[in-house]
Tab-separated table of C-alpha atoms and ligand atoms in Angstrom:
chain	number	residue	atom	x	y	z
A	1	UNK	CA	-57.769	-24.668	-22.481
A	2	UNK	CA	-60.868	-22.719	-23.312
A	3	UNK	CA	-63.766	-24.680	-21.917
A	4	UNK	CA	-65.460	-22.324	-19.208
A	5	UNK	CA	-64.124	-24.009	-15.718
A	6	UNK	CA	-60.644	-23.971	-17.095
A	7	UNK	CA	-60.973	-19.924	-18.149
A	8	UNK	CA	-62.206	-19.888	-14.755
A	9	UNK	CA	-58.999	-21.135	-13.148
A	10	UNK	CA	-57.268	-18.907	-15.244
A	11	UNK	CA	-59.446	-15.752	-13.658
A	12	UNK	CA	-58.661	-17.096	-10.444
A	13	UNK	CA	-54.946	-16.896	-11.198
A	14	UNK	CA	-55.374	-13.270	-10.884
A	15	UNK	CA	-58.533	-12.544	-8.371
A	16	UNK	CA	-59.998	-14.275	-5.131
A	17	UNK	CA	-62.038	-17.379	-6.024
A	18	UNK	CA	-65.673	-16.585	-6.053
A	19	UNK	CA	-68.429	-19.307	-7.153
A	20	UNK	CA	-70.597	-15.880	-8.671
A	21	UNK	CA	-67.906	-15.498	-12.094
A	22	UNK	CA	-68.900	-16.036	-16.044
A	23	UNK	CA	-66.424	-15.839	-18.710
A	24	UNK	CA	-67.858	-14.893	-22.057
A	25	UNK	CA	-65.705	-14.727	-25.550
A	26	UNK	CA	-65.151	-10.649	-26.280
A	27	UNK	CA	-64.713	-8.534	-29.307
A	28	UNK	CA	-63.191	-9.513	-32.853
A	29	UNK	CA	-59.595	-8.929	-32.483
A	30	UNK	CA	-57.147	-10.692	-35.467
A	31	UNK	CA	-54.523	-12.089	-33.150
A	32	UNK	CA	-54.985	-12.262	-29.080
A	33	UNK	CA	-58.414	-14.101	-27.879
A	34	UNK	CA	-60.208	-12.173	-25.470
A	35	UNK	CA	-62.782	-12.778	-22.744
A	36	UNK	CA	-65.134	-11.067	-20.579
A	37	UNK	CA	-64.905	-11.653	-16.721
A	38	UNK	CA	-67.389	-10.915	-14.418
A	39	UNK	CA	-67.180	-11.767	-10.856
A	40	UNK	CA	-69.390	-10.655	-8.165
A	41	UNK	CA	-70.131	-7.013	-9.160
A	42	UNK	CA	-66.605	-6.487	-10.931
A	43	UNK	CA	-65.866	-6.632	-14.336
A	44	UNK	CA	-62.769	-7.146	-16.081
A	45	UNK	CA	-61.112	-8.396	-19.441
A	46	UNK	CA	-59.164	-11.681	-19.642
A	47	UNK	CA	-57.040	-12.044	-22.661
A	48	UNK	CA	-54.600	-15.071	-24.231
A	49	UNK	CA	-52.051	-13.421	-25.687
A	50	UNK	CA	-50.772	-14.996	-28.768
A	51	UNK	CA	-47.031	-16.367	-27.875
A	52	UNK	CA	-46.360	-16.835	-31.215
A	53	UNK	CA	-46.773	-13.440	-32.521
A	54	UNK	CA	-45.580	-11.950	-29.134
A	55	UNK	CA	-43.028	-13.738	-28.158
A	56	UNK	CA	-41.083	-12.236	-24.797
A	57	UNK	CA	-44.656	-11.773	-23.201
A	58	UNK	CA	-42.569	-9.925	-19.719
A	59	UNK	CA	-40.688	-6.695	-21.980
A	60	UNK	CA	-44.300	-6.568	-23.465
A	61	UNK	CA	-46.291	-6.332	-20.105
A	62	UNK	CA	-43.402	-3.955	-18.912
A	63	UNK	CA	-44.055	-1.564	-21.797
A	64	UNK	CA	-47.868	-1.682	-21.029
A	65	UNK	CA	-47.182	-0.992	-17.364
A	66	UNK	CA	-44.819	1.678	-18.132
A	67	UNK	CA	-47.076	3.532	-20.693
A	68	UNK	CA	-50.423	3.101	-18.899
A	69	UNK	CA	-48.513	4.280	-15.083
A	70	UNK	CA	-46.983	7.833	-17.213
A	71	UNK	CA	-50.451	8.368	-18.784
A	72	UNK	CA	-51.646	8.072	-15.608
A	73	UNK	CA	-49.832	10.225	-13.706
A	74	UNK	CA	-49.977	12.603	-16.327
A	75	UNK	CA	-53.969	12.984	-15.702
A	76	UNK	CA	-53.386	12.679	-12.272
A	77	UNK	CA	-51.153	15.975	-12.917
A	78	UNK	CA	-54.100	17.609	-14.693
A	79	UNK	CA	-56.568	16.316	-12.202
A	80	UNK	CA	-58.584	14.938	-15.087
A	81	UNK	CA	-61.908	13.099	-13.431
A	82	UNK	CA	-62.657	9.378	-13.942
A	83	UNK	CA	-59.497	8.748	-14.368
A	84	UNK	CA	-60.044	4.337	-14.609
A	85	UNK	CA	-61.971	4.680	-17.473
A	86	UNK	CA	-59.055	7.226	-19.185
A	87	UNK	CA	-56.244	4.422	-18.946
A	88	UNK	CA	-56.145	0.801	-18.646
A	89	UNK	CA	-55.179	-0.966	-15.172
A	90	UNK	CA	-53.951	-4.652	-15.010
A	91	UNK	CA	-54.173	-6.623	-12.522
A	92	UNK	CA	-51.320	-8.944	-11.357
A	93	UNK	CA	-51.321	-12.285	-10.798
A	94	UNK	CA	-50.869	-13.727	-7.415
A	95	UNK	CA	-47.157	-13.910	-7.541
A	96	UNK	CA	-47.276	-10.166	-8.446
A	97	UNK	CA	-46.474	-10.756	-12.383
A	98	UNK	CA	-48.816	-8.578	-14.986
A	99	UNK	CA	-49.377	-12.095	-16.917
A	100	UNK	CA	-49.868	-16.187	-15.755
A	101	UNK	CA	-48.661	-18.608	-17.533
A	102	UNK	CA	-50.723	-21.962	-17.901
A	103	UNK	CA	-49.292	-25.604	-17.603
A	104	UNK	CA	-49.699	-25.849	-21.545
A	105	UNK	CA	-47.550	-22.603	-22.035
A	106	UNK	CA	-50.809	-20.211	-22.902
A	107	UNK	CA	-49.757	-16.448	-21.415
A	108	UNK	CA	-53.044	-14.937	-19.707
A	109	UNK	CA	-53.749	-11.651	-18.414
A	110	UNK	CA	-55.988	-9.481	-16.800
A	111	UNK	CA	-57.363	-5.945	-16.949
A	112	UNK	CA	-60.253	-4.306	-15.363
A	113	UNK	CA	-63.199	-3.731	-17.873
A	114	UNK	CA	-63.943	-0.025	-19.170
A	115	UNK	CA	-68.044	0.174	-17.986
A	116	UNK	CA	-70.677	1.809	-20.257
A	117	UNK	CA	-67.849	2.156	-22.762
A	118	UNK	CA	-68.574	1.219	-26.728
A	119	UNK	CA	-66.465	1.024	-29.803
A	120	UNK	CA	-66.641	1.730	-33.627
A	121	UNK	CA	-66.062	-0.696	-36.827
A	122	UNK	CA	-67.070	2.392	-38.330
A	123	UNK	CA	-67.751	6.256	-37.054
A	124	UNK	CA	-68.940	9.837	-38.854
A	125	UNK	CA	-66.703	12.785	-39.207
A	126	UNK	CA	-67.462	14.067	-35.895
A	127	UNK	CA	-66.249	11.048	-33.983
A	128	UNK	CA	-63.504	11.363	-36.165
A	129	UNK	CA	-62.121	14.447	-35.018
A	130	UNK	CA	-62.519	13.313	-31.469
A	131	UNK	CA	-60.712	10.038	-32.105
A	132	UNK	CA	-57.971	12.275	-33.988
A	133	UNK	CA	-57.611	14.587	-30.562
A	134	UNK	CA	-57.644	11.390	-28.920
A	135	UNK	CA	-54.593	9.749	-30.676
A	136	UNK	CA	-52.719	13.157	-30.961
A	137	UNK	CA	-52.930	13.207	-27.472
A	138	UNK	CA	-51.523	9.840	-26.644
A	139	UNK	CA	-48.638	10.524	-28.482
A	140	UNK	CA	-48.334	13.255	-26.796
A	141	UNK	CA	-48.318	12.737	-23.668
A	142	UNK	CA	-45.679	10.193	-24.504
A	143	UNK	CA	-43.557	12.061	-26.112
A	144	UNK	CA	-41.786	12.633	-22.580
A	145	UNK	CA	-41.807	9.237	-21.204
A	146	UNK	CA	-38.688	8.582	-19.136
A	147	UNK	CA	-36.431	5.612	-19.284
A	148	UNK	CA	-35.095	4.259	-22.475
A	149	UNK	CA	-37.347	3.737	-25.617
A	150	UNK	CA	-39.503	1.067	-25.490
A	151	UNK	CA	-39.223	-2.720	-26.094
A	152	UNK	CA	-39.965	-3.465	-30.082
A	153	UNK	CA	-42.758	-6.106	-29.015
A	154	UNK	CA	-42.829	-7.222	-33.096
A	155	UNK	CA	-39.229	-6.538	-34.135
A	156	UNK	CA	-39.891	-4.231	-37.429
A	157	UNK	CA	-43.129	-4.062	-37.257
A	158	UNK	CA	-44.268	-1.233	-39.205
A	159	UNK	CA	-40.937	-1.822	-41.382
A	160	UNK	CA	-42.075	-1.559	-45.131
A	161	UNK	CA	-38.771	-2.864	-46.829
A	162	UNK	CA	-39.109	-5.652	-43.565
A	163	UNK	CA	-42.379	-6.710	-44.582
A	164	UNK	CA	-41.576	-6.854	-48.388
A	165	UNK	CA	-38.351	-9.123	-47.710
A	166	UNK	CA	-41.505	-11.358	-45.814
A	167	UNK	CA	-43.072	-11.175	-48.797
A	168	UNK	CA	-41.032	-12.157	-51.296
A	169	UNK	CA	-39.863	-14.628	-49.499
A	170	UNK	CA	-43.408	-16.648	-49.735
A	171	UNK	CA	-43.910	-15.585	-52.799
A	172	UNK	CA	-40.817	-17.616	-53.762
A	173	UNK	CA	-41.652	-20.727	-51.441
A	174	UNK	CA	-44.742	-20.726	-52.621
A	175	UNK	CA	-46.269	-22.669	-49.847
A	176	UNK	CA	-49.515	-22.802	-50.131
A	177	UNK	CA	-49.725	-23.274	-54.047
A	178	UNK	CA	-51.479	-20.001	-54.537
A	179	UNK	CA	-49.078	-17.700	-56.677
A	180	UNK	CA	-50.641	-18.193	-60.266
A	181	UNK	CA	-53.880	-16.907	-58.710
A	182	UNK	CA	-52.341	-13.779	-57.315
A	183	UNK	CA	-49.891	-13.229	-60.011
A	184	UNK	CA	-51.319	-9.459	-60.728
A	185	UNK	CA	-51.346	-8.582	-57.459
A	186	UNK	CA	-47.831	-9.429	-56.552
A	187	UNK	CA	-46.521	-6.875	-59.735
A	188	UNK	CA	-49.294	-4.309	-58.008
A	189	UNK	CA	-47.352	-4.726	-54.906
A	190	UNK	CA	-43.991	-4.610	-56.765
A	191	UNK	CA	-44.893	-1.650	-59.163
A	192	UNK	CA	-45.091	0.345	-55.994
A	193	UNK	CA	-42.066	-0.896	-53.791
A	194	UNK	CA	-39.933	1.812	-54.094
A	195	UNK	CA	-42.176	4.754	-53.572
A	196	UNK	CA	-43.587	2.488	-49.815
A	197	UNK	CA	-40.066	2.231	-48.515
A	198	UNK	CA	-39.268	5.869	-48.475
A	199	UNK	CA	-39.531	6.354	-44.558
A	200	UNK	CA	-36.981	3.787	-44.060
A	201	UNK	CA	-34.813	5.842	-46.527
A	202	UNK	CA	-35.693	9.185	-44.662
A	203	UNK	CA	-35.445	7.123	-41.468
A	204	UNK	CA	-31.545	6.482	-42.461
A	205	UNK	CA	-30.835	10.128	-43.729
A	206	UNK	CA	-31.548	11.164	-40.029
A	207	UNK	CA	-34.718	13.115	-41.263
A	208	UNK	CA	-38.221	11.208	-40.108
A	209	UNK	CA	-37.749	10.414	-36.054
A	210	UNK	CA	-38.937	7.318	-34.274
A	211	UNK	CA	-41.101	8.551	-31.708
A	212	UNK	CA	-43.629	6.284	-28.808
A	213	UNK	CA	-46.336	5.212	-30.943
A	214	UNK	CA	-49.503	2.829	-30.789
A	215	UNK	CA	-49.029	1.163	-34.122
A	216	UNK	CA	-52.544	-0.709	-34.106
A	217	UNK	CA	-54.503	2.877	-34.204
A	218	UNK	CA	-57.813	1.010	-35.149
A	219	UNK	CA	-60.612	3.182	-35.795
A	220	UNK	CA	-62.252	0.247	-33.147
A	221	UNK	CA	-59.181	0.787	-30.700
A	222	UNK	CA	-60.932	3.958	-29.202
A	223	UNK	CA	-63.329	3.215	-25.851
A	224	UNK	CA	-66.268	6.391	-26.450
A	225	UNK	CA	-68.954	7.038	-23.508
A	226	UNK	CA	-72.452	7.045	-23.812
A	227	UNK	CA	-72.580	10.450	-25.471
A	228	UNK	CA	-69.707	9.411	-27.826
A	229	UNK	CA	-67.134	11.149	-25.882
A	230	UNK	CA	-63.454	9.542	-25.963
A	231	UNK	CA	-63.027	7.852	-22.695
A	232	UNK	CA	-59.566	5.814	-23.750
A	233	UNK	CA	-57.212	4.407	-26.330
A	234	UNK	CA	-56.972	0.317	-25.663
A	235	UNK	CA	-54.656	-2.355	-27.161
A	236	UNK	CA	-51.540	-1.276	-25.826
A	237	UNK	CA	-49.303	-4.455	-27.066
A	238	UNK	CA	-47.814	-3.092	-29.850
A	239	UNK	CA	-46.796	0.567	-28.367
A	240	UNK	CA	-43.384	0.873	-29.485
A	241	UNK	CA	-41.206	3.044	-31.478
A	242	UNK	CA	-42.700	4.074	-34.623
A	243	UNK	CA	-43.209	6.670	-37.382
A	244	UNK	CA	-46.129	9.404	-36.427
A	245	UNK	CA	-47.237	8.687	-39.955
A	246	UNK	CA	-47.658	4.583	-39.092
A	247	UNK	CA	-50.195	5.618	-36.514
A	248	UNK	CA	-52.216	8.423	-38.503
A	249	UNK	CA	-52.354	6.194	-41.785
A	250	UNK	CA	-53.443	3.238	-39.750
A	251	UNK	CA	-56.462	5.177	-38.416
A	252	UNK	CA	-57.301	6.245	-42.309
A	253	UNK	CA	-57.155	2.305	-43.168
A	254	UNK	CA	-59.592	1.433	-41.159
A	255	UNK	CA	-61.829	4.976	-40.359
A	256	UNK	CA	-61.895	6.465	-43.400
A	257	UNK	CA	-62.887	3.743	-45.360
A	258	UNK	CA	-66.667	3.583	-46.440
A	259	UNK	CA	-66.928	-0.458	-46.971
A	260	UNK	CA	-65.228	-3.010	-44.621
A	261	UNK	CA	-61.280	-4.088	-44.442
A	262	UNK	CA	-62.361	-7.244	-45.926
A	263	UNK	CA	-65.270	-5.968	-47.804
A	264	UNK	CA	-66.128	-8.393	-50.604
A	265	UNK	CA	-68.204	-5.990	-52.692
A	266	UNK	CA	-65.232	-3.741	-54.041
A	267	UNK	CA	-67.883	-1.479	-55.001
A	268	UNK	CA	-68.322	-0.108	-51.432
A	269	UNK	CA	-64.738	0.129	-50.676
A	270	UNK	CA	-63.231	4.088	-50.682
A	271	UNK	CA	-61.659	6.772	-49.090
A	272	UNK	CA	-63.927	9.153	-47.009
A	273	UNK	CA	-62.787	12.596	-46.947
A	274	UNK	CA	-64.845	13.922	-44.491
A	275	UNK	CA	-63.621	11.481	-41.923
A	276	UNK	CA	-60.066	12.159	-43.372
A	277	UNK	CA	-60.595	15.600	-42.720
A	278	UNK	CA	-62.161	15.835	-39.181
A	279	UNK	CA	-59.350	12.978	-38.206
A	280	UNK	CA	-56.705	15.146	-39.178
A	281	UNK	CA	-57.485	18.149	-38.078
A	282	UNK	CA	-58.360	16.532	-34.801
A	283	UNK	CA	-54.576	15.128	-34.586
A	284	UNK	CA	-53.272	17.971	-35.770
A	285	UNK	CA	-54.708	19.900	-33.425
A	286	UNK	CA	-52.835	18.142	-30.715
A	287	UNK	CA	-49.816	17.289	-32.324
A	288	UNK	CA	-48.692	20.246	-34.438
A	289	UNK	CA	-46.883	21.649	-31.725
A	290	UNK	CA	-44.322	18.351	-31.689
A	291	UNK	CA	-44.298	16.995	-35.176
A	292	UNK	CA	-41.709	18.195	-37.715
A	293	UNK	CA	-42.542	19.736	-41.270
A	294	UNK	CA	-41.478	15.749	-42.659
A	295	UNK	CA	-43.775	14.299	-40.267
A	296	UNK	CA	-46.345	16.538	-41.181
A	297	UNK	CA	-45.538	16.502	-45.290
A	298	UNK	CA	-45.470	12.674	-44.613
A	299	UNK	CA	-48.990	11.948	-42.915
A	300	UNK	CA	-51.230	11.886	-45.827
A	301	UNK	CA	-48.536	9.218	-47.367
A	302	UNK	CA	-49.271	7.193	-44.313
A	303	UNK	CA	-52.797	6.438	-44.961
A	304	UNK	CA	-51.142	4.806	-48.161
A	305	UNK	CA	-48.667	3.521	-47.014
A	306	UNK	CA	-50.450	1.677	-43.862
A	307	UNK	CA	-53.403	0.432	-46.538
A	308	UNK	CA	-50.325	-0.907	-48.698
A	309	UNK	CA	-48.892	-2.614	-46.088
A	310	UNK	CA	-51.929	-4.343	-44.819
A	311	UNK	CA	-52.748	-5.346	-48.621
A	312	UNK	CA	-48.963	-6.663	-48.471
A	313	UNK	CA	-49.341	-8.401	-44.938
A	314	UNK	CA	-52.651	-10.179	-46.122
A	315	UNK	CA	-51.398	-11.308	-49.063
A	316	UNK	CA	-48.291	-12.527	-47.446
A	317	UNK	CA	-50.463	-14.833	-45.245
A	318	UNK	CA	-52.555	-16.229	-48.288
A	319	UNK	CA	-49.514	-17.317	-49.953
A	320	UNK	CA	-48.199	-19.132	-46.347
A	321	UNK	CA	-51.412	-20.943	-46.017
A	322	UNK	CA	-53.231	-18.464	-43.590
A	323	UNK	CA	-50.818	-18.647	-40.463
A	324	UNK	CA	-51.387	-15.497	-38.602
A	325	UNK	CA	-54.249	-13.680	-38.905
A	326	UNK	CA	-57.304	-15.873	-37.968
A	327	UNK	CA	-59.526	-16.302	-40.714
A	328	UNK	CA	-63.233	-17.225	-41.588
A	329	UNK	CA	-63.105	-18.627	-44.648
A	330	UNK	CA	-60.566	-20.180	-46.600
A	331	UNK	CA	-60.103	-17.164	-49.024
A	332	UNK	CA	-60.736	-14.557	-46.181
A	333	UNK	CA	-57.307	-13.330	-46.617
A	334	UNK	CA	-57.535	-12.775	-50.183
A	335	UNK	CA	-60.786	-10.559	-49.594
A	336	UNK	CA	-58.867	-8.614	-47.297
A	337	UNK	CA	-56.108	-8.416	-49.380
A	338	UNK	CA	-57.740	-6.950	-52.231
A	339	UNK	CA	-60.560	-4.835	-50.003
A	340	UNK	CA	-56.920	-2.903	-48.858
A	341	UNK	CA	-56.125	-2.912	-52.468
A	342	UNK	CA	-59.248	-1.268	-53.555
A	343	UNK	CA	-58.597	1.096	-50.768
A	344	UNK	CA	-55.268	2.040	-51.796
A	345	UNK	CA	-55.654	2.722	-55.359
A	346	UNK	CA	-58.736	4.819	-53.910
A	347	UNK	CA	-56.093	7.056	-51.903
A	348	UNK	CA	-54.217	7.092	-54.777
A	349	UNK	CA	-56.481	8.735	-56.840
A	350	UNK	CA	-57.591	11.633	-54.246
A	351	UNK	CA	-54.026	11.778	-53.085
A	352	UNK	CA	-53.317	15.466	-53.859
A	353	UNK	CA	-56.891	16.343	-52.241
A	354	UNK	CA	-55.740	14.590	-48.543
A	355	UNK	CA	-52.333	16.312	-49.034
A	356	UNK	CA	-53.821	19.786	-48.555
A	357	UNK	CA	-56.123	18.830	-45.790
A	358	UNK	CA	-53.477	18.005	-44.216
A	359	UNK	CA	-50.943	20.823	-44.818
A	360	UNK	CA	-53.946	23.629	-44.176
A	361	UNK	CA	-54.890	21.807	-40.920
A	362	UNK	CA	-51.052	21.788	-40.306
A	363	UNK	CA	-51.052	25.445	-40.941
A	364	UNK	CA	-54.292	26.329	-38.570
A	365	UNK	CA	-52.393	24.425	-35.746
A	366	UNK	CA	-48.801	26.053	-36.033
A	367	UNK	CA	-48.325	28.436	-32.848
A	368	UNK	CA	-48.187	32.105	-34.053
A	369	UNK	CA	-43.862	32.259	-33.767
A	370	UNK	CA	-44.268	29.429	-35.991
A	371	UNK	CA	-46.045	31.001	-38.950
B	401	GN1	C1	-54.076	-7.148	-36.194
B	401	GN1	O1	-55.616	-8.191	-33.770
B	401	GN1	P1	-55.806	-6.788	-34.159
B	401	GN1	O2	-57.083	-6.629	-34.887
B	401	GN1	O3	-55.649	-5.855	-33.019
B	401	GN1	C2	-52.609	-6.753	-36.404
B	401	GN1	C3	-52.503	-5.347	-36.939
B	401	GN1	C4	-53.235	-5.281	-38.259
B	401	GN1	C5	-54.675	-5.711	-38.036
B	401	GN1	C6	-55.403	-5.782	-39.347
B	401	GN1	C7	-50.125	-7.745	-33.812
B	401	GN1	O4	-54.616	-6.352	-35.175
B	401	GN1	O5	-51.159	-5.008	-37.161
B	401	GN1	O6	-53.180	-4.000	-38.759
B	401	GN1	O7	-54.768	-6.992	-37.388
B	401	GN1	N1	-51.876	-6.897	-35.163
B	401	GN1	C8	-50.745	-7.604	-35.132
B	401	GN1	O8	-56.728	-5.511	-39.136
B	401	GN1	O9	-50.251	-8.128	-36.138
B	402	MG	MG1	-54.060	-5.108	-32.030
């Protein structure tokens, strides 16, 4: 279902036929493929959504229609300009639905493209800090949204003592006969188990909140203008319920790292402070006023925690036989694995500096009845 005239019917599912349209393969993402669309003088993004990592396709277009339409209105409220390049619009199909589903069960859908928009594998402090207003601001803005919480569009998701129960699971079956070669890294991963489950704990003792969060907070998830000004936050499928700390430690994963996630010279793999620092106090900046002190005394365990998970995650697919992340090479999800290990034990050693960057950009932000 991917040869050119077939995406073409696809587009058509969604727009008026017109003989002037080219579909061209878009961007790098791990699980959905995505395509770019353009038809006449319009432009738009076309995307398969993977149906077996997303599987009720309808509650997850509902919980992208109902977070892009309060983000909207809640520019419209501060008559913000430009407002289609600040949030994303879908388009429906013809019978009205936000997705189309082929005769061989693929899920489609269809958004209009962002123009003169660009995004980062990796950015500089400065961008850093805007990105950080950025994502503070999402959150937010949906701190209010009405309606019941969202739709879990991964069940557990960002669930550490989920994603370990995963884990040892294929580390017991074994499938893909790779154990003895990752033997160290599975008592790495052990050795730290207890400390990476603590927000589930907190979560439990009624202390650390579930609040509307993006939960894929990419460094390359942020649309910037031509003078590097935040125009939008995209990849909405996995906006759910979440801890604040998921989101800002998923940002540090992937930002503040100086070498790629699946960098194969460990040498170049690190934490950045400076982009730690102008993140944070970018967030912070925008979401002091609605975090708690946990949250807060919780964010710089994040970036661990998110870089532990991912190290986790990867690994877990290596020892299934690579079955959900697409890969590039046979041992690409070993290199990621330990690229996110590198990174880790790199956040663990400058741990106690990122804690105070945190807490004195916390303390900058608190409103004066506050202090
Ligand atoms: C996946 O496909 P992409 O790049 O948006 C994954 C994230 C991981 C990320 C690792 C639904 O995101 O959770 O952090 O790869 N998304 C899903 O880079 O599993
Ligand atoms: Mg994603």
């Amino acid at each position: 279902m991917q040869n050119s005239d077939k995406l073409k019917e696809v587009v058509f599912q969604f727009i008026d036929k017109n003989d002037n349209t080219e579909v061209k393969p878009l961007g790098a993402g791990h699980i959905n493929d995505s395509f770019k669309v353009k038809s006449g003088d319009k432009e738009y993004v076309l995307q398969r959504i993977n149906h077996s990592v997303f599987k009720n396709v309808p509650e997850l277009q509902n919980n992208i229609l109902r977070v892009t339409t309060h983000i909207r209105k809640k520019l419209e409220d501060k008559n913000v300009s430009d407002i289609d390049r600040k949030v994303l619009t879908f388009i429906p199909a013809h019978d009205d639905k936000l997705f189309y589903e082929d005769e061989d069960g693929n899920y489609w859908r269809m958004m209009h493209f962002i123009s003169d928009s660009k995004s980062y594998d990796s950015i500089n402090p400065k961008l850093a800090y805007r990105a950080g207003l950025a994502f503070g601001e999402f959150q937010k803005m949906l701190v209010d949204l009405p309606g019941e919480q969202l739709f879990e569009t991964i069940p557990n998701f960002h669930n550490m003592e989920f994603r370990l129960d995963q884990f040892r699971a294929s580390v017991r079956s074994n499938l893909a006969g790779r154990l003895m070669e990752v033997n160290n890294l599975v008592k790495e991963i052990e050795a730290r188990a207890e400390e990476m489950t603590k927000p589930e704990r907190l979560h439990r003792e009624g202390k650390l909140p579930k609040r509307t969060n993006h939960c894929d907070t990419k460094v390359n998830n942020i649309l910037f203008d031509k003078n590097d000004e935040v125009l939008c936050v995209v990849d909405l499928d996995t906006v759910m319920p979440g801890y604040v700390l998921s989101d800002f430690g998923d940002f540090m994963r992937t930002g503040a790292n100086t070498g790629k996630e699946d960098d194969t010279n460990l040498d170049n793999v690190s934490i950045d402070l400076d982009i730690f620092e102008g993140y944070t106090k970018g967030y912070l900046q925008n979401a002091a006023s609605f975090l708690t002190d946990v949250e807060i005394e919780n964010l710089a365990f994040g970036a661990k925690l998110l870089t532990y998970m991912q190290t986790v995650r990867f690994l877990t697919d290596y020892l299934d036989g690579d079955t959900y992340y697409k890969i590039k090479s046979g041992k690409h999800n070993l290199e990621r694995t330990l690229a996110q290990f590198k990174l880790l034990q790199s956040m663990e050693e400058n741990f106690d500096k990122m804690q105070q960057i945190v807490l004195e950009a916390a303390a900058e932000n608190k409103t004066p009845s506050e202090k």
